[in-house]
Amino acid sequence: MKHVTVPGNAERQPKPQTYRNIRVRRWKRLKRDKWLYILLLPGLLYFLIFKYVPMWGVLLAFKNYQPFLGFQKSEWVGFEHFRVFFQNPDFYMLLRNTLLLSFYNLIFFFPAPIILALLLNEIRLSFYKKTIQTMIYVPHFISMVIVASMSYVFLTTEGGTVNEFLYTFTGRKIDFLANPDWFRPLIILQTIWKECGWGTIIFLAALAGVDVEQYEAAVVDGANRWRQIWHITLPAIRSTIVILLILRMGTILDNGFEQIYLMMNALNREVGEVFDTYVYALGITQGAFSYSTAVGLFKSIIGVTLVLGTNWIAKKFGESGLY
């Protein structure tokens, strides 16, 4: 059959997508949105300079770095530092302490902002709600040095408020700061008090997007407040909870160097020493730069593995995950 060209159709046919046309359109979009890209530039520079460029330093983990020889001339030792670290008797102690603190944080601290956000969401008077929110946000801005100092003032056996109260009613004092059994509970309580209120911001934002008509329909059906929370509120923020849990798993081996370092002493070091303080002790105070870099790289690999694994499990359960 002979092809027939309909008059007038030639003008309506789409032009071929040449590389020049695509480049011209991209350049026009770039000129149109130039201020948005300029606004994005400081954030990109921050991550490039402080996050990606320092990644070159992980090569120290595979070298026997000597400052007077420099990075290039230092001897390449491969996985020697990792072998020494895994065979070190301190490795199991560090792993146990780090995982226990992370596990307690996951069990007690992670649900705390969710529960607090649900409670705040039930407050109907705006004045009381904003007042409570302000009060619970304030500890986030307090330095951990101040928090540790407050803990010392309240818990010390030499005139501490808590111990004076206990002595008045029980006739004895408890050495909270030196007793290894109290170290982990103190760390978890400090974390909850300082960060719980700030963590509610994301969950309150997610709760603000819940359709009010769902609650009205539930009331018509006779559902009480607990049923509404269980069947409407929690499913509405489930995706937010899952994403934050995935991100939390990436920092499972990060327990906060400053807090642990300030609360640790010679008497509770056996339960308080974690990877962060261990890296500081060896890398900064003893100059074992390559060895401490190997420990830090081990932490990073575990974190990436946990993020990918948790994301895979979340997607298997029907959640969107991170990607």
mmCIF file of C-alpha atoms in Angstrom:
data_model
loop_
_atom_site.group_PDB
_atom_site.id
_atom_site.type_symbol
_atom_site.label_atom_id
_atom_site.label_comp_id
_atom_site.label_asym_id
_atom_site.label_seq_id
_atom_site.Cartn_x
_atom_site.Cartn_y
_atom_site.Cartn_z
ATOM 1 C CA MET A 1 0.000 0.000 0.000
ATOM 2 C CA LYS A 2 1.391 3.363 -0.911
ATOM 3 C CA HIS A 3 1.913 5.759 2.009
ATOM 4 C CA VAL A 4 -0.167 8.905 1.672
ATOM 5 C CA THR A 5 0.779 12.069 3.474
ATOM 6 C CA VAL A 6 -2.188 14.025 4.726
ATOM 7 C CA PRO A 7 -1.768 17.743 4.092
ATOM 8 C CA GLY A 8 -1.191 19.690 7.230
ATOM 9 C CA ASN A 9 0.038 16.720 9.305
ATOM 10 C CA ALA A 10 3.679 17.506 8.663
ATOM 11 C CA GLU A 11 3.461 20.587 10.835
ATOM 12 C CA ARG A 12 1.883 18.603 13.686
ATOM 13 C CA GLN A 13 4.483 15.813 13.737
ATOM 14 C CA PRO A 14 6.788 15.988 16.831
ATOM 15 C CA LYS A 15 10.314 17.083 16.109
ATOM 16 C CA PRO A 16 13.035 14.460 16.596
ATOM 17 C CA GLN A 17 14.691 14.584 20.021
ATOM 18 C CA THR A 18 18.232 15.535 19.108
ATOM 19 C CA TYR A 19 20.976 15.959 21.652
ATOM 20 C CA ARG A 20 21.123 19.675 20.821
ATOM 21 C CA ASN A 21 17.403 20.163 21.539
ATOM 22 C CA ILE A 22 17.658 18.356 24.877
ATOM 23 C CA ARG A 23 20.690 20.402 25.863
ATOM 24 C CA VAL A 24 18.980 23.672 24.936
ATOM 25 C CA ARG A 25 15.886 22.799 26.996
ATOM 26 C CA ARG A 26 18.033 21.839 30.000
ATOM 27 C CA TRP A 27 19.939 25.103 29.754
ATOM 28 C CA LYS A 28 16.663 27.075 29.634
ATOM 29 C CA ARG A 29 15.386 25.273 32.747
ATOM 30 C CA LEU A 30 18.693 25.958 34.468
ATOM 31 C CA LYS A 31 18.454 29.679 33.699
ATOM 32 C CA ARG A 32 14.811 29.763 34.760
ATOM 33 C CA ASP A 33 15.476 28.078 38.135
ATOM 34 C CA LYS A 34 18.956 29.478 38.723
ATOM 35 C CA TRP A 35 18.110 30.933 42.151
ATOM 36 C CA LEU A 36 16.841 27.570 43.345
ATOM 37 C CA TYR A 37 20.116 25.943 42.330
ATOM 38 C CA ILE A 38 22.085 28.732 44.018
ATOM 39 C CA LEU A 39 20.023 28.124 47.162
ATOM 40 C CA LEU A 40 20.912 24.421 46.911
ATOM 41 C CA LEU A 41 24.632 25.115 46.499
ATOM 42 C CA PRO A 42 25.595 25.625 50.206
ATOM 43 C CA GLY A 43 24.038 22.284 51.182
ATOM 44 C CA LEU A 44 25.813 20.490 48.342
ATOM 45 C CA LEU A 45 29.134 22.077 49.270
ATOM 46 C CA TYR A 46 28.650 21.066 52.900
ATOM 47 C CA PHE A 47 28.105 17.405 52.059
ATOM 48 C CA LEU A 48 30.869 17.432 49.457
ATOM 49 C CA ILE A 49 33.503 18.996 51.731
ATOM 50 C CA PHE A 50 32.593 17.465 55.088
ATOM 51 C CA LYS A 51 31.030 14.128 54.095
ATOM 52 C CA TYR A 52 32.416 12.867 50.786
ATOM 53 C CA VAL A 53 35.946 14.293 50.623
ATOM 54 C CA PRO A 54 36.865 12.864 54.084
ATOM 55 C CA MET A 55 35.912 9.394 52.818
ATOM 56 C CA TRP A 56 39.378 9.304 51.275
ATOM 57 C CA GLY A 57 40.672 8.985 54.829
ATOM 58 C CA VAL A 58 39.254 5.451 55.236
ATOM 59 C CA LEU A 59 42.372 4.252 53.429
ATOM 60 C CA LEU A 60 44.198 4.883 56.705
ATOM 61 C CA ALA A 61 42.545 1.689 57.977
ATOM 62 C CA PHE A 62 44.635 -0.292 55.479
ATOM 63 C CA LYS A 63 47.928 1.505 56.136
ATOM 64 C CA ASN A 64 50.355 1.742 59.033
ATOM 65 C CA TYR A 65 50.105 5.497 59.067
ATOM 66 C CA GLN A 66 53.134 7.401 60.317
ATOM 67 C CA PRO A 67 52.736 11.205 60.448
ATOM 68 C CA PHE A 68 56.385 11.880 59.595
ATOM 69 C CA LEU A 69 56.110 9.660 56.471
ATOM 70 C CA GLY A 70 52.828 11.099 55.284
ATOM 71 C CA PHE A 71 49.783 9.429 53.816
ATOM 72 C CA GLN A 72 51.353 8.246 50.551
ATOM 73 C CA LYS A 73 54.594 6.844 51.957
ATOM 74 C CA SER A 74 53.081 5.009 54.925
ATOM 75 C CA GLU A 75 53.250 1.211 54.687
ATOM 76 C CA TRP A 76 50.258 -0.621 53.241
ATOM 77 C CA VAL A 77 49.221 -3.410 55.649
ATOM 78 C CA GLY A 78 45.858 -4.505 54.229
ATOM 79 C CA PHE A 79 43.468 -5.996 56.797
ATOM 80 C CA GLU A 80 46.068 -6.272 59.564
ATOM 81 C CA HIS A 81 44.369 -3.694 61.816
ATOM 82 C CA PHE A 82 41.019 -5.459 61.466
ATOM 83 C CA ARG A 83 42.610 -8.791 62.396
ATOM 84 C CA VAL A 84 44.229 -7.272 65.490
ATOM 85 C CA PHE A 85 40.955 -5.608 66.470
ATOM 86 C CA PHE A 86 38.846 -8.764 66.151
ATOM 87 C CA GLN A 87 41.409 -10.780 68.140
ATOM 88 C CA ASN A 88 41.613 -8.142 70.860
ATOM 89 C CA PRO A 89 39.899 -9.289 74.084
ATOM 90 C CA ASP A 90 38.348 -5.820 74.330
ATOM 91 C CA PHE A 91 36.406 -6.405 71.116
ATOM 92 C CA TYR A 92 33.708 -8.556 72.741
ATOM 93 C CA MET A 93 33.436 -6.175 75.681
ATOM 94 C CA LEU A 94 33.023 -3.190 73.346
ATOM 95 C CA LEU A 95 30.532 -5.035 71.146
ATOM 96 C CA ARG A 96 28.484 -6.150 74.162
ATOM 97 C CA ASN A 97 28.367 -2.703 75.731
ATOM 98 C CA THR A 98 27.545 -0.960 72.453
ATOM 99 C CA LEU A 99 24.801 -3.408 71.446
ATOM 100 C CA LEU A 100 23.228 -3.415 74.909
ATOM 101 C CA LEU A 101 23.016 0.375 75.016
ATOM 102 C CA SER A 102 21.659 0.441 71.461
ATOM 103 C CA PHE A 103 19.132 -2.265 72.291
ATOM 104 C CA TYR A 104 17.922 -0.381 75.373
ATOM 105 C CA ASN A 105 17.648 2.812 73.336
ATOM 106 C CA LEU A 106 15.643 0.972 70.710
ATOM 107 C CA ILE A 107 13.295 -0.569 73.270
ATOM 108 C CA PHE A 108 12.804 2.374 75.636
ATOM 109 C CA PHE A 109 13.770 5.579 73.788
ATOM 110 C CA PHE A 110 12.505 4.953 70.246
ATOM 111 C CA PRO A 111 8.827 4.405 71.261
ATOM 112 C CA ALA A 112 8.882 7.286 73.776
ATOM 113 C CA PRO A 113 8.435 10.136 71.212
ATOM 114 C CA ILE A 114 5.644 8.157 69.528
ATOM 115 C CA ILE A 115 3.761 7.701 72.801
ATOM 116 C CA LEU A 116 4.330 11.347 73.762
ATOM 117 C CA ALA A 117 3.137 12.549 70.351
ATOM 118 C CA LEU A 118 -0.028 10.454 70.692
ATOM 119 C CA LEU A 119 -0.673 11.963 74.124
ATOM 120 C CA LEU A 120 -0.097 15.504 72.868
ATOM 121 C CA ASN A 121 -2.398 14.849 69.929
ATOM 122 C CA GLU A 122 -5.219 14.114 72.367
ATOM 123 C CA ILE A 123 -4.960 17.551 74.010
ATOM 124 C CA ARG A 124 -7.711 19.743 72.580
ATOM 125 C CA LEU A 125 -6.870 23.077 74.244
ATOM 126 C CA SER A 126 -4.258 24.782 72.037
ATOM 127 C CA PHE A 127 -2.761 26.839 74.894
ATOM 128 C CA TYR A 128 -1.967 23.804 77.062
ATOM 129 C CA LYS A 129 -0.678 21.834 74.092
ATOM 130 C CA LYS A 130 1.749 24.570 73.005
ATOM 131 C CA THR A 131 2.899 25.130 76.578
ATOM 132 C CA ILE A 132 3.687 21.453 77.085
ATOM 133 C CA GLN A 133 5.438 21.254 73.722
ATOM 134 C CA THR A 134 7.660 24.202 74.604
ATOM 135 C CA MET A 135 8.579 22.677 77.961
ATOM 136 C CA ILE A 136 9.540 19.303 76.481
ATOM 137 C CA TYR A 137 11.503 20.878 73.590
ATOM 138 C CA VAL A 138 13.798 22.904 75.869
ATOM 139 C CA PRO A 139 16.040 19.998 77.070
ATOM 140 C CA HIS A 140 17.110 19.344 73.471
ATOM 141 C CA PHE A 141 18.979 22.661 73.441
ATOM 142 C CA ILE A 142 20.807 21.965 76.700
ATOM 143 C CA SER A 143 24.408 20.841 76.270
ATOM 144 C CA MET A 144 25.238 17.290 77.282
ATOM 145 C CA VAL A 145 27.895 18.766 79.560
ATOM 146 C CA ILE A 146 25.123 20.539 81.477
ATOM 147 C CA VAL A 147 23.059 17.339 81.581
ATOM 148 C CA ALA A 148 26.006 15.385 83.007
ATOM 149 C CA SER A 149 26.663 18.135 85.556
ATOM 150 C CA MET A 150 23.002 18.112 86.612
ATOM 151 C CA SER A 151 23.162 14.329 86.987
ATOM 152 C CA TYR A 152 26.196 14.676 89.211
ATOM 153 C CA VAL A 153 24.547 17.347 91.385
ATOM 154 C CA PHE A 154 21.388 15.281 91.873
ATOM 155 C CA LEU A 155 22.958 11.817 92.226
ATOM 156 C CA THR A 156 26.283 12.251 94.004
ATOM 157 C CA THR A 157 26.609 10.707 97.438
ATOM 158 C CA GLU A 158 28.197 13.922 98.728
ATOM 159 C CA GLY A 159 25.076 16.015 99.223
ATOM 160 C CA GLY A 160 23.169 14.958 96.109
ATOM 161 C CA THR A 161 19.458 15.747 96.247
ATOM 162 C CA VAL A 162 18.315 12.218 95.390
ATOM 163 C CA ASN A 163 20.689 10.563 97.832
ATOM 164 C CA GLU A 164 19.774 12.984 100.611
ATOM 165 C CA PHE A 165 16.126 12.120 100.030
ATOM 166 C CA LEU A 166 16.908 8.390 100.103
ATOM 167 C CA TYR A 167 18.985 8.749 103.247
ATOM 168 C CA THR A 168 16.167 10.582 104.996
ATOM 169 C CA PHE A 169 13.618 7.835 104.325
ATOM 170 C CA THR A 170 15.753 4.683 104.076
ATOM 171 C CA GLY A 171 18.907 5.498 106.045
ATOM 172 C CA ARG A 172 21.247 4.587 103.177
ATOM 173 C CA LYS A 173 22.661 6.075 99.987
ATOM 174 C CA ILE A 174 23.145 4.621 96.492
ATOM 175 C CA ASP A 175 26.270 5.429 94.488
ATOM 176 C CA PHE A 176 24.493 5.918 91.148
ATOM 177 C CA LEU A 177 27.516 7.414 89.410
ATOM 178 C CA ALA A 178 30.050 4.709 90.298
ATOM 179 C CA ASN A 179 27.868 1.584 90.419
ATOM 180 C CA PRO A 180 28.124 -0.253 87.058
ATOM 181 C CA ASP A 181 24.549 -1.535 87.438
ATOM 182 C CA TRP A 182 23.203 2.007 87.254
ATOM 183 C CA PHE A 183 25.282 3.216 84.283
ATOM 184 C CA ARG A 184 23.008 2.013 81.459
ATOM 185 C CA PRO A 185 19.732 3.090 83.134
ATOM 186 C CA LEU A 186 21.202 6.571 83.690
ATOM 187 C CA ILE A 187 22.256 6.863 80.044
ATOM 188 C CA ILE A 188 18.796 5.823 78.806
ATOM 189 C CA LEU A 189 17.002 8.166 81.221
ATOM 190 C CA GLN A 190 19.211 11.077 80.173
ATOM 191 C CA THR A 191 18.533 10.371 76.502
ATOM 192 C CA ILE A 192 14.772 10.147 77.023
ATOM 193 C CA TRP A 193 14.661 13.358 79.076
ATOM 194 C CA LYS A 194 16.809 15.322 76.616
ATOM 195 C CA GLU A 195 15.606 14.110 73.207
ATOM 196 C CA CYS A 196 12.118 12.649 73.676
ATOM 197 C CA GLY A 197 10.301 15.957 73.279
ATOM 198 C CA TRP A 198 12.282 16.973 70.209
ATOM 199 C CA GLY A 199 11.566 13.613 68.597
ATOM 200 C CA THR A 200 7.810 14.253 68.728
ATOM 201 C CA ILE A 201 8.029 16.980 66.066
ATOM 202 C CA ILE A 202 8.080 14.565 63.121
ATOM 203 C CA PHE A 203 5.280 12.415 64.541
ATOM 204 C CA LEU A 204 3.092 15.427 65.339
ATOM 205 C CA ALA A 205 3.586 16.636 61.764
ATOM 206 C CA ALA A 206 2.488 13.217 60.496
ATOM 207 C CA LEU A 207 -0.527 13.243 62.823
ATOM 208 C CA ALA A 208 -1.567 16.649 61.509
ATOM 209 C CA GLY A 209 -2.232 15.056 58.128
ATOM 210 C CA VAL A 210 -4.750 12.505 59.407
ATOM 211 C CA ASP A 211 -8.227 13.080 57.962
ATOM 212 C CA VAL A 212 -10.557 14.298 60.722
ATOM 213 C CA GLU A 213 -13.525 12.652 58.988
ATOM 214 C CA GLN A 214 -12.076 9.246 59.877
ATOM 215 C CA TYR A 215 -12.358 10.082 63.578
ATOM 216 C CA GLU A 216 -15.901 11.373 63.092
ATOM 217 C CA ALA A 217 -16.880 8.169 61.311
ATOM 218 C CA ALA A 218 -15.275 6.117 64.092
ATOM 219 C CA VAL A 219 -17.287 8.022 66.724
ATOM 220 C CA VAL A 220 -20.471 7.295 64.805
ATOM 221 C CA ASP A 221 -19.536 3.612 64.773
ATOM 222 C CA GLY A 222 -19.071 3.720 68.561
ATOM 223 C CA ALA A 223 -15.261 3.507 68.711
ATOM 224 C CA ASN A 224 -13.683 4.888 71.881
ATOM 225 C CA ARG A 225 -10.424 6.862 71.992
ATOM 226 C CA TRP A 226 -8.227 3.763 72.323
ATOM 227 C CA ARG A 227 -9.886 2.173 69.267
ATOM 228 C CA GLN A 228 -9.431 5.370 67.293
ATOM 229 C CA ILE A 229 -5.724 5.498 68.174
ATOM 230 C CA TRP A 230 -5.204 1.825 67.316
ATOM 231 C CA HIS A 231 -7.167 1.728 64.046
ATOM 232 C CA ILE A 232 -6.727 5.288 62.708
ATOM 233 C CA THR A 233 -3.862 7.198 64.314
ATOM 234 C CA LEU A 234 -1.177 4.511 64.411
ATOM 235 C CA PRO A 235 -1.805 3.250 60.834
ATOM 236 C CA ALA A 236 -1.602 6.868 59.635
ATOM 237 C CA ILE A 237 1.933 7.324 60.997
ATOM 238 C CA ARG A 238 3.110 3.761 60.401
ATOM 239 C CA SER A 239 5.206 4.682 57.339
ATOM 240 C CA THR A 240 6.904 7.481 59.307
ATOM 241 C CA ILE A 241 7.696 5.089 62.153
ATOM 242 C CA VAL A 242 9.172 2.541 59.732
ATOM 243 C CA ILE A 243 11.401 5.087 57.972
ATOM 244 C CA LEU A 244 12.720 6.461 61.271
ATOM 245 C CA LEU A 245 13.328 2.917 62.488
ATOM 246 C CA ILE A 246 15.365 2.166 59.359
ATOM 247 C CA LEU A 247 17.435 5.310 59.875
ATOM 248 C CA ARG A 248 17.839 4.423 63.541
ATOM 249 C CA MET A 249 19.257 1.029 62.620
ATOM 250 C CA GLY A 250 21.989 2.788 60.653
ATOM 251 C CA THR A 251 23.268 4.385 63.851
ATOM 252 C CA ILE A 252 22.820 1.308 66.037
ATOM 253 C CA LEU A 253 26.513 1.352 66.985
ATOM 254 C CA ASP A 254 26.544 5.105 67.708
ATOM 255 C CA ASN A 255 25.765 5.703 71.358
ATOM 256 C CA GLY A 256 26.872 9.300 71.603
ATOM 257 C CA PHE A 257 30.529 9.849 72.465
ATOM 258 C CA GLU A 258 30.047 12.973 74.561
ATOM 259 C CA GLN A 259 27.396 11.506 76.847
ATOM 260 C CA ILE A 260 29.247 8.236 77.457
ATOM 261 C CA TYR A 261 32.584 9.981 77.961
ATOM 262 C CA LEU A 262 31.166 12.406 80.521
ATOM 263 C CA MET A 263 29.336 9.744 82.522
ATOM 264 C CA MET A 264 32.087 7.112 82.442
ATOM 265 C CA ASN A 265 34.669 6.726 85.181
ATOM 266 C CA ALA A 266 37.186 4.136 86.368
ATOM 267 C CA LEU A 267 34.541 2.225 88.344
ATOM 268 C CA ASN A 268 31.969 1.783 85.561
ATOM 269 C CA ARG A 269 34.329 1.599 82.584
ATOM 270 C CA GLU A 270 33.740 -2.158 82.212
ATOM 271 C CA VAL A 271 30.113 -1.516 81.212
ATOM 272 C CA GLY A 272 30.551 1.996 79.801
ATOM 273 C CA GLU A 273 33.350 1.622 77.258
ATOM 274 C CA VAL A 274 31.894 1.627 73.712
ATOM 275 C CA PHE A 275 33.343 1.915 70.216
ATOM 276 C CA ASP A 276 33.153 5.725 70.213
ATOM 277 C CA THR A 277 35.144 6.182 73.425
ATOM 278 C CA TYR A 278 37.538 3.403 72.399
ATOM 279 C CA VAL A 279 38.313 5.172 69.114
ATOM 280 C CA TYR A 280 38.940 8.425 70.982
ATOM 281 C CA ALA A 281 41.225 6.757 73.538
ATOM 282 C CA LEU A 282 43.362 5.051 70.905
ATOM 283 C CA GLY A 283 43.176 7.475 68.006
ATOM 284 C CA ILE A 284 43.493 10.802 69.806
ATOM 285 C CA THR A 285 45.230 10.140 73.117
ATOM 286 C CA GLN A 286 47.547 7.334 71.933
ATOM 287 C CA GLY A 287 48.023 8.302 68.273
ATOM 288 C CA ALA A 288 46.897 4.943 66.793
ATOM 289 C CA PHE A 289 45.338 6.631 63.784
ATOM 290 C CA SER A 290 45.167 3.632 61.460
ATOM 291 C CA TYR A 291 43.841 1.256 64.110
ATOM 292 C CA SER A 292 41.114 3.674 65.239
ATOM 293 C CA THR A 293 40.153 4.316 61.603
ATOM 294 C CA ALA A 294 39.709 0.560 61.137
ATOM 295 C CA VAL A 295 37.373 0.475 64.142
ATOM 296 C CA GLY A 296 35.371 3.385 62.748
ATOM 297 C CA LEU A 297 35.157 1.737 59.325
ATOM 298 C CA PHE A 298 33.885 -1.453 60.943
ATOM 299 C CA LYS A 299 31.106 0.571 62.593
ATOM 300 C CA SER A 300 30.165 2.184 59.282
ATOM 301 C CA ILE A 301 29.967 -1.145 57.446
ATOM 302 C CA ILE A 302 27.718 -2.582 60.154
ATOM 303 C CA GLY A 303 25.510 0.501 59.970
ATOM 304 C CA VAL A 304 25.106 0.322 56.186
ATOM 305 C CA THR A 305 24.359 -3.405 56.402
ATOM 306 C CA LEU A 306 21.669 -2.855 59.034
ATOM 307 C CA VAL A 307 20.051 -0.040 57.019
ATOM 308 C CA LEU A 308 19.899 -2.151 53.853
ATOM 309 C CA GLY A 309 18.657 -5.208 55.769
ATOM 310 C CA THR A 310 15.969 -3.298 57.674
ATOM 311 C CA ASN A 311 14.852 -1.564 54.484
ATOM 312 C CA TRP A 312 14.569 -4.946 52.726
ATOM 313 C CA ILE A 313 12.496 -6.380 55.584
ATOM 314 C CA ALA A 314 10.229 -3.307 55.603
ATOM 315 C CA LYS A 315 9.552 -3.635 51.876
ATOM 316 C CA LYS A 316 8.768 -7.325 52.351
ATOM 317 C CA PHE A 317 6.030 -6.261 54.798
ATOM 318 C CA GLY A 318 4.554 -3.855 52.256
ATOM 319 C CA GLU A 319 6.145 -0.602 53.411
ATOM 320 C CA SER A 320 7.716 1.847 50.977
ATOM 321 C CA GLY A 321 11.105 1.956 52.734
ATOM 322 C CA LEU A 322 13.841 4.424 51.862
ATOM 323 C CA TYR A 323 14.107 3.518 48.163
#
